[in-house]
Every structure is written in C-alpha cells, then in structure tokens.
PDB file of C-alpha atoms in Angstrom:
ATOM      1  CA  UNK A 286      -5.437  20.035 -30.803  1.00 46.00           C
ATOM      2  CA  UNK A 287      -5.611  16.340 -29.955  1.00 58.00           C
ATOM      3  CA  UNK A 288      -6.035  15.466 -26.273  1.00 70.00           C
ATOM      4  CA  UNK A 289      -3.509  13.094 -24.711  1.00 80.00           C
ATOM      5  CA  UNK A 290      -5.011   9.949 -23.209  1.00 87.00           C
ATOM      6  CA  UNK A 291      -4.777   9.434 -19.435  1.00 86.00           C
ATOM      7  CA  UNK A 292      -3.618  13.017 -18.911  1.00 87.00           C
ATOM      8  CA  UNK A 293      -5.037  15.977 -17.015  1.00 90.00           C
ATOM      9  CA  UNK A 294      -3.737  19.536 -16.644  1.00 90.00           C
ATOM     10  CA  UNK A 295      -1.992  20.469 -13.382  1.00 91.00           C
ATOM     11  CA  UNK A 296      -0.601  23.645 -11.889  1.00 90.00           C
ATOM     12  CA  UNK A 297       3.175  23.686 -12.384  1.00 90.00           C
ATOM     13  CA  UNK A 298       4.132  26.259  -9.750  1.00 88.00           C
ATOM     14  CA  UNK A 299       2.797  28.147  -6.781  1.00 84.00           C
ATOM     15  CA  UNK A 300       0.814  26.928  -3.762  1.00 83.00           C
ATOM     16  CA  UNK A 301      -1.426  24.725  -5.938  1.00 87.00           C
ATOM     17  CA  UNK A 302       1.479  22.975  -7.667  1.00 88.00           C
ATOM     18  CA  UNK A 303       0.563  19.477  -8.833  1.00 87.00           C
ATOM     19  CA  UNK A 304      -3.180  19.988  -8.343  1.00 89.00           C
ATOM     20  CA  UNK A 305      -5.657  19.709 -11.238  1.00 92.00           C
ATOM     21  CA  UNK A 306      -6.581  23.058 -12.820  1.00 92.00           C
ATOM     22  CA  UNK A 307     -10.297  22.537 -13.477  1.00 94.00           C
ATOM     23  CA  UNK A 308     -13.237  20.457 -12.277  1.00 94.00           C
ATOM     24  CA  UNK A 309     -12.934  18.393 -15.455  1.00 95.00           C
ATOM     25  CA  UNK A 310      -9.280  17.690 -14.601  1.00 95.00           C
ATOM     26  CA  UNK A 311     -10.317  16.643 -11.072  1.00 95.00           C
ATOM     27  CA  UNK A 312     -12.927  14.214 -12.446  1.00 96.00           C
ATOM     28  CA  UNK A 313     -10.383  12.736 -14.870  1.00 96.00           C
ATOM     29  CA  UNK A 314      -7.821  12.379 -12.056  1.00 95.00           C
ATOM     30  CA  UNK A 315     -10.475  10.577  -9.955  1.00 96.00           C
ATOM     31  CA  UNK A 316     -11.283   8.155 -12.776  1.00 96.00           C
ATOM     32  CA  UNK A 317      -7.607   7.447 -13.542  1.00 96.00           C
ATOM     33  CA  UNK A 318      -6.114   7.383 -10.035  1.00 95.00           C
ATOM     34  CA  UNK A 319      -9.135   6.678  -7.833  1.00 95.00           C
ATOM     35  CA  UNK A 320     -11.112   4.178  -9.900  1.00 95.00           C
ATOM     36  CA  UNK A 321      -8.082   2.907 -11.879  1.00 96.00           C
ATOM     37  CA  UNK A 322      -9.769   3.457 -15.252  1.00 96.00           C
ATOM     38  CA  UNK A 323      -7.799   3.805 -18.485  1.00 96.00           C
ATOM     39  CA  UNK A 324      -8.942   6.391 -21.000  1.00 95.00           C
ATOM     40  CA  UNK A 325     -10.119   5.033 -24.340  1.00 95.00           C
ATOM     41  CA  UNK A 326      -9.817   6.822 -27.699  1.00 93.00           C
ATOM     42  CA  UNK A 327     -12.933   8.783 -28.617  1.00 90.00           C
ATOM     43  CA  UNK A 328     -13.951  10.549 -31.830  1.00 87.00           C
ATOM     44  CA  UNK A 329     -16.028  13.284 -30.192  1.00 87.00           C
ATOM     45  CA  UNK A 330     -15.575  16.067 -27.644  1.00 90.00           C
ATOM     46  CA  UNK A 331     -16.198  13.755 -24.676  1.00 94.00           C
ATOM     47  CA  UNK A 332     -13.415  11.802 -22.981  1.00 95.00           C
ATOM     48  CA  UNK A 333     -14.261   8.100 -22.701  1.00 96.00           C
ATOM     49  CA  UNK A 334     -13.466   5.675 -19.859  1.00 97.00           C
ATOM     50  CA  UNK A 335     -14.643   2.071 -19.362  1.00 97.00           C
ATOM     51  CA  UNK A 336     -17.603   1.710 -17.009  1.00 94.00           C
ATOM     52  CA  UNK A 337     -18.296  -0.856 -14.330  1.00 89.00           C
ATOM     53  CA  UNK A 338     -20.352  -3.014 -16.720  1.00 90.00           C
ATOM     54  CA  UNK A 339     -19.005  -4.493 -19.990  1.00 90.00           C
ATOM     55  CA  UNK A 340     -21.173  -2.322 -22.269  1.00 91.00           C
ATOM     56  CA  UNK A 341     -21.062   0.958 -20.321  1.00 95.00           C
ATOM     57  CA  UNK A 342     -18.686   3.893 -20.429  1.00 97.00           C
ATOM     58  CA  UNK A 343     -18.018   7.059 -18.443  1.00 97.00           C
ATOM     59  CA  UNK A 344     -18.204  10.117 -20.706  1.00 97.00           C
ATOM     60  CA  UNK A 345     -16.529  13.254 -19.292  1.00 97.00           C
ATOM     61  CA  UNK A 346     -17.441  16.568 -20.902  1.00 94.00           C
ATOM     62  CA  UNK A 347     -16.930  20.246 -20.264  1.00 92.00           C
ATOM     63  CA  UNK A 348     -17.175  21.701 -16.743  1.00 92.00           C
ATOM     64  CA  UNK A 349     -16.791  18.260 -15.155  1.00 94.00           C
ATOM     65  CA  UNK A 350     -20.009  16.838 -16.583  1.00 96.00           C
ATOM     66  CA  UNK A 351     -20.011  13.053 -16.303  1.00 97.00           C
ATOM     67  CA  UNK A 352     -22.400  10.708 -18.076  1.00 96.00           C
ATOM     68  CA  UNK A 353     -22.699   6.905 -18.049  1.00 97.00           C
ATOM     69  CA  UNK A 354     -23.986   4.650 -20.834  1.00 96.00           C
ATOM     70  CA  UNK A 355     -23.172   2.780 -24.046  1.00 95.00           C
ATOM     71  CA  UNK A 356     -22.966   6.011 -26.041  1.00 93.00           C
ATOM     72  CA  UNK A 357     -23.577   9.718 -25.532  1.00 92.00           C
ATOM     73  CA  UNK A 358     -27.136   9.727 -26.825  1.00 93.00           C
ATOM     74  CA  UNK A 359     -28.102   6.736 -24.674  1.00 93.00           C
ATOM     75  CA  UNK A 360     -26.331   7.895 -21.521  1.00 95.00           C
ATOM     76  CA  UNK A 361     -27.587   9.588 -18.369  1.00 96.00           C
ATOM     77  CA  UNK A 362     -26.003  12.142 -16.076  1.00 97.00           C
ATOM     78  CA  UNK A 363     -24.045  10.850 -13.104  1.00 96.00           C
ATOM     79  CA  UNK A 364     -22.271  14.124 -12.328  1.00 95.00           C
ATOM     80  CA  UNK A 365     -23.606  14.527  -8.793  1.00 95.00           C
ATOM     81  CA  UNK A 366     -22.743  10.944  -7.795  1.00 96.00           C
ATOM     82  CA  UNK A 367     -19.295  11.048  -9.412  1.00 95.00           C
ATOM     83  CA  UNK A 368     -18.516  14.459  -7.853  1.00 95.00           C
ATOM     84  CA  UNK A 369     -19.584  13.224  -4.400  1.00 96.00           C
ATOM     85  CA  UNK A 370     -17.431  10.085  -4.670  1.00 96.00           C
ATOM     86  CA  UNK A 371     -14.562  12.186  -6.029  1.00 95.00           C
ATOM     87  CA  UNK A 372     -14.714  14.536  -3.008  1.00 95.00           C
ATOM     88  CA  UNK A 373     -14.801  11.597  -0.581  1.00 96.00           C
ATOM     89  CA  UNK A 374     -11.805  10.018  -2.351  1.00 94.00           C
ATOM     90  CA  UNK A 375      -9.877  13.327  -2.300  1.00 93.00           C
ATOM     91  CA  UNK A 376     -10.469  13.694   1.466  1.00 94.00           C
ATOM     92  CA  UNK A 377      -9.402  10.097   2.100  1.00 94.00           C
ATOM     93  CA  UNK A 378      -6.227  10.574   0.037  1.00 90.00           C
ATOM     94  CA  UNK A 379      -5.506  14.002   1.538  1.00 88.00           C
ATOM     95  CA  UNK A 380      -5.807  15.703  -1.866  1.00 80.00           C
ATOM     96  CA  UNK A 381      -7.507  18.931  -2.874  1.00 64.00           C
TER      97      UNK A 381
END
C-alpha cells in the first residue's frame, strides 16, 4: 500500500480523537505542523522530509526513528533530539 504524502494516522473517535495514533505519526505531525516541512517522495520504507541544510533530509522510520543526512546509509540518528523538540512543541501548542 502506498503511503500518502503529508499525512499521518489519527484517532477518529473517543477521548483521543484527532490525536496521532503512534510515535511515528507524532514525529510526522511535528515535522509537518511544527517545523513546516513538506514530505518528499521516497522509494524506500523511510519517509523523507527536507532538512535544514540544502543537501540534508529527515528520514522517519518505524517506531518514530528519525535520522538526518543526504541518504539513509550516510545519515545519523537524531531521534532523541527530535523527540525532545517534539515534546516541547506539543506542550507549547497544548497538544498530546
């Protein structure tokens, strides 16, 4: 199944309605809404977003893993930094 660009899964009913379902969905929401990044098409299992430098990209994988670099093999993990910034942004915005 092909993944839609700039989309993350949300709860549709119940007390968590509108909230992202998984950590990966939270990271993607942070990149799209918090950092104003636009998802780029990618041929592999990672979801690709433009980085802060011209030649770098954010690569989001399973379980909310986030890497930064030109490509997957040349990237390094930034999960802890991205997750920390995501939590700070969620608190500031009043999100969960």
